[in-house]
Amino acid sequence: MVKVYDDFSEINTVAGVDVAYDKEANELVAGIVVIDLDSFDVIDSNWARAKQNFPYVPGLFSFRELPSIIKCLRDIKIAPDLFVCDGQGIAHPRRFGLASHLGVLFDIPSIGCAKTKLLGEFVEPEVMRGAYSYLFDKDEYVGSVLRTQSNVKPVFVSPGHRVSIESSVEYVLKLSPNYRLPETTRMADQLVRQQLKAGN
DNA sequence: GCGACAG
DNA sequence: ATCTTGTCGC
């Protein structure tokens, strides 16, 4: 099952994962970009399409998005040390969001970084970059609400697999020096959008 | 019954 | 997610 504590030696490469929906083709387009954590250089990337065989249902996100992601991962040559997903980790009704699902599937540490929350209560974090508060469901801490940029809406960070809440915050912060979302997420998003625009 | 609800 | 103008807040 999901391990919500640090269980990794060192993180040198991080993979950003993002999926977009092609309404015309009724297909999901996944994009993955693997970067070197120190230089932010892209060292591998790929994209893939998959038919939408499952609708968008809050809480069942994985069933809709994973097929395309798995297909995309098939041709990634450099296995990343960490996955950063556009979605939730354990901040999920079953404590098993997209990031958790992907992490367990490949047994690779993973973090969920979402733009909005699926569930949980929290107090607004301070306005400076780096400030964060905890997200809790009932009496259980399931993630954090992190300010990646000063005076900008915070992001919802939650452990996926083999990463603690504190480390999740640390890595997302490190990956978001200039924008609200992690560079990995932005790069994966760009890759996907580029393919859609090109009609691929 | 009412509100909330990752992308 | 995606479609899109004017509008609100700092």
mmCIF file of C-alpha atoms in Angstrom, chain A residues 28-180:
data_model
loop_
_atom_site.group_PDB
_atom_site.id
_atom_site.type_symbol
_atom_site.label_atom_id
_atom_site.label_comp_id
_atom_site.label_asym_id
_atom_site.label_seq_id
_atom_site.Cartn_x
_atom_site.Cartn_y
_atom_site.Cartn_z
ATOM 1 C CA LEU A 28 -6.766 11.911 -23.227
ATOM 2 C CA VAL A 29 -3.309 13.180 -24.048
ATOM 3 C CA ALA A 30 -0.633 12.534 -21.437
ATOM 4 C CA GLY A 31 2.708 14.257 -21.256
ATOM 5 C CA ILE A 32 5.714 13.394 -19.121
ATOM 6 C CA VAL A 33 8.870 15.444 -18.745
ATOM 7 C CA VAL A 34 11.835 14.191 -16.736
ATOM 8 C CA ILE A 35 14.244 16.816 -15.440
ATOM 9 C CA ASP A 36 17.482 16.933 -13.511
ATOM 10 C CA LEU A 37 16.576 18.426 -10.130
ATOM 11 C CA ASP A 38 19.713 20.574 -9.881
ATOM 12 C CA SER A 39 19.807 22.118 -13.343
ATOM 13 C CA PHE A 40 16.139 21.715 -14.297
ATOM 14 C CA ASP A 41 17.419 20.413 -17.625
ATOM 15 C CA VAL A 42 15.017 18.156 -19.494
ATOM 16 C CA ILE A 43 16.619 14.750 -19.830
ATOM 17 C CA ASP A 44 13.683 12.790 -21.202
ATOM 18 C CA SER A 45 10.099 13.299 -22.288
ATOM 19 C CA ASN A 46 7.235 11.647 -24.082
ATOM 20 C CA TRP A 47 3.540 11.996 -24.810
ATOM 21 C CA ALA A 48 0.773 9.585 -25.723
ATOM 22 C CA ARG A 49 -2.912 9.360 -26.469
ATOM 23 C CA ALA A 50 -5.536 7.013 -25.078
ATOM 24 C CA LYS A 51 -9.278 6.849 -25.572
ATOM 25 C CA GLN A 52 -11.405 8.132 -22.769
ATOM 26 C CA ASN A 53 -12.934 4.977 -21.395
ATOM 27 C CA PHE A 54 -13.965 6.452 -18.075
ATOM 28 C CA PRO A 55 -15.707 9.751 -17.299
ATOM 29 C CA TYR A 56 -14.470 12.418 -14.935
ATOM 30 C CA VAL A 57 -15.786 11.543 -11.514
ATOM 31 C CA PRO A 58 -14.298 13.314 -8.466
ATOM 32 C CA GLY A 59 -12.507 10.613 -6.497
ATOM 33 C CA LEU A 60 -12.105 8.281 -9.461
ATOM 34 C CA PHE A 61 -9.651 10.412 -11.359
ATOM 35 C CA SER A 62 -7.102 7.639 -11.820
ATOM 36 C CA PHE A 63 -9.430 5.516 -13.903
ATOM 37 C CA ARG A 64 -9.739 8.301 -16.406
ATOM 38 C CA GLU A 65 -6.143 9.516 -16.526
ATOM 39 C CA LEU A 66 -3.880 6.563 -15.795
ATOM 40 C CA PRO A 67 -4.285 4.673 -19.094
ATOM 41 C CA SER A 68 -2.736 7.519 -21.080
ATOM 42 C CA ILE A 69 -0.035 8.085 -18.478
ATOM 43 C CA ILE A 70 0.972 4.429 -18.442
ATOM 44 C CA LYS A 71 1.109 4.361 -22.216
ATOM 45 C CA CYS A 72 3.273 7.473 -22.141
ATOM 46 C CA LEU A 73 5.624 6.002 -19.557
ATOM 47 C CA ARG A 74 6.308 2.992 -21.735
ATOM 48 C CA ASP A 75 8.900 4.867 -23.785
ATOM 49 C CA ILE A 76 10.502 6.869 -21.007
ATOM 50 C CA LYS A 77 14.083 5.607 -20.881
ATOM 51 C CA ILE A 78 15.198 7.325 -17.702
ATOM 52 C CA ALA A 79 13.265 6.076 -14.672
ATOM 53 C CA PRO A 80 12.605 9.153 -12.487
ATOM 54 C CA ASP A 81 13.345 9.223 -8.765
ATOM 55 C CA LEU A 82 10.119 11.127 -8.132
ATOM 56 C CA PHE A 83 6.776 11.762 -9.769
ATOM 57 C CA VAL A 84 4.924 15.049 -9.397
ATOM 58 C CA CYS A 85 1.301 14.768 -10.500
ATOM 59 C CA ASP A 86 -1.331 17.368 -11.250
ATOM 60 C CA GLY A 87 -3.825 16.021 -8.746
ATOM 61 C CA GLN A 88 -4.074 14.634 -5.223
ATOM 62 C CA GLY A 89 -2.063 12.053 -3.333
ATOM 63 C CA ILE A 90 -3.588 10.836 -0.076
ATOM 64 C CA ALA A 91 -5.800 13.931 0.206
ATOM 65 C CA HIS A 92 -8.483 11.686 -1.213
ATOM 66 C CA PRO A 93 -11.604 9.937 0.199
ATOM 67 C CA ARG A 94 -9.843 6.570 0.020
ATOM 68 C CA ARG A 95 -6.368 8.046 0.626
ATOM 69 C CA PHE A 96 -5.476 6.958 -2.875
ATOM 70 C CA GLY A 97 -5.498 9.770 -5.400
ATOM 71 C CA LEU A 98 -3.806 9.817 -8.801
ATOM 72 C CA ALA A 99 -0.331 10.427 -7.363
ATOM 73 C CA SER A 100 -0.734 7.536 -4.911
ATOM 74 C CA HIS A 101 -1.993 5.256 -7.644
ATOM 75 C CA LEU A 102 0.880 6.093 -9.996
ATOM 76 C CA GLY A 103 3.474 5.828 -7.239
ATOM 77 C CA VAL A 104 2.331 2.428 -6.045
ATOM 78 C CA LEU A 105 1.970 1.127 -9.589
ATOM 79 C CA PHE A 106 5.633 1.745 -10.392
ATOM 80 C CA ASP A 107 6.839 1.787 -6.780
ATOM 81 C CA ILE A 108 8.406 5.195 -7.293
ATOM 82 C CA PRO A 109 8.111 8.070 -4.785
ATOM 83 C CA SER A 110 5.313 10.426 -5.814
ATOM 84 C CA ILE A 111 3.708 13.709 -4.798
ATOM 85 C CA GLY A 112 0.348 15.177 -5.687
ATOM 86 C CA CYS A 113 0.236 18.921 -6.358
ATOM 87 C CA ALA A 114 -3.242 20.185 -7.204
ATOM 88 C CA LYS A 115 -4.565 23.638 -8.006
ATOM 89 C CA THR A 116 -7.736 23.060 -5.998
ATOM 90 C CA LYS A 117 -8.696 20.729 -3.166
ATOM 91 C CA LEU A 118 -10.779 17.605 -3.394
ATOM 92 C CA LEU A 119 -11.500 17.453 0.311
ATOM 93 C CA GLY A 120 -10.217 18.663 3.662
ATOM 94 C CA GLU A 121 -10.201 21.675 5.909
ATOM 95 C CA PHE A 122 -7.426 24.186 6.421
ATOM 96 C CA VAL A 123 -6.575 27.642 7.617
ATOM 97 C CA GLU A 124 -5.282 30.072 5.010
ATOM 98 C CA PRO A 125 -1.456 29.982 5.015
ATOM 99 C CA GLU A 126 0.552 33.196 5.460
ATOM 100 C CA VAL A 127 1.080 35.234 2.302
ATOM 101 C CA MET A 128 4.817 34.688 1.837
ATOM 102 C CA ARG A 129 6.294 32.029 -0.429
ATOM 103 C CA GLY A 130 7.101 28.935 1.578
ATOM 104 C CA ALA A 131 4.321 29.412 4.109
ATOM 105 C CA TYR A 132 1.989 26.473 4.521
ATOM 106 C CA SER A 133 -0.735 25.038 6.694
ATOM 107 C CA TYR A 134 -1.992 21.518 7.090
ATOM 108 C CA LEU A 135 -4.926 20.028 5.280
ATOM 109 C CA PHE A 136 -6.939 17.637 7.404
ATOM 110 C CA ASP A 137 -9.852 15.323 6.845
ATOM 111 C CA LYS A 138 -11.659 14.678 10.114
ATOM 112 C CA ASP A 139 -8.754 14.183 12.517
ATOM 113 C CA GLU A 140 -6.296 13.003 9.912
ATOM 114 C CA TYR A 141 -3.608 15.118 8.265
ATOM 115 C CA VAL A 142 -3.636 14.358 4.571
ATOM 116 C CA GLY A 143 -1.472 17.082 3.091
ATOM 117 C CA SER A 144 -0.604 20.739 3.111
ATOM 118 C CA VAL A 145 -1.721 24.013 1.609
ATOM 119 C CA LEU A 146 1.470 25.579 0.291
ATOM 120 C CA ARG A 147 2.210 29.091 -0.907
ATOM 121 C CA THR A 148 4.703 28.636 -3.766
ATOM 122 C CA GLN A 149 4.665 32.353 -4.647
ATOM 123 C CA SER A 150 4.037 35.302 -2.358
ATOM 124 C CA ASN A 151 0.526 36.726 -2.504
ATOM 125 C CA VAL A 152 -0.596 34.036 -4.936
ATOM 126 C CA LYS A 153 -3.186 31.350 -4.324
ATOM 127 C CA PRO A 154 -1.638 28.326 -2.601
ATOM 128 C CA VAL A 155 -1.429 24.823 -4.077
ATOM 129 C CA PHE A 156 -2.642 21.627 -2.440
ATOM 130 C CA VAL A 157 0.217 19.256 -1.797
ATOM 131 C CA SER A 158 -0.221 15.705 -0.573
ATOM 132 C CA PRO A 159 2.032 12.639 -0.380
ATOM 133 C CA GLY A 160 1.542 10.049 -3.070
ATOM 134 C CA HIS A 161 3.867 7.207 -2.177
ATOM 135 C CA ARG A 162 7.069 6.858 -0.143
ATOM 136 C CA VAL A 163 7.152 10.605 0.676
ATOM 137 C CA SER A 164 6.213 12.408 3.883
ATOM 138 C CA ILE A 165 4.092 15.551 4.072
ATOM 139 C CA GLU A 166 7.160 17.617 5.015
ATOM 140 C CA SER A 167 9.235 16.313 2.121
ATOM 141 C CA SER A 168 6.348 16.848 -0.258
ATOM 142 C CA VAL A 169 6.339 20.508 0.715
ATOM 143 C CA GLU A 170 10.127 20.681 0.364
ATOM 144 C CA TYR A 171 10.189 19.284 -3.159
ATOM 145 C CA VAL A 172 7.216 21.195 -4.499
ATOM 146 C CA LEU A 173 8.732 24.394 -3.160
ATOM 147 C CA LYS A 174 12.074 23.615 -4.748
ATOM 148 C CA LEU A 175 10.374 22.906 -8.054
ATOM 149 C CA SER A 176 8.388 26.156 -8.019
ATOM 150 C CA PRO A 177 10.947 28.992 -7.867
ATOM 151 C CA ASN A 178 9.129 31.289 -10.288
ATOM 152 C CA TYR A 179 5.582 30.137 -10.761
ATOM 153 C CA ARG A 180 2.643 28.849 -8.809
#
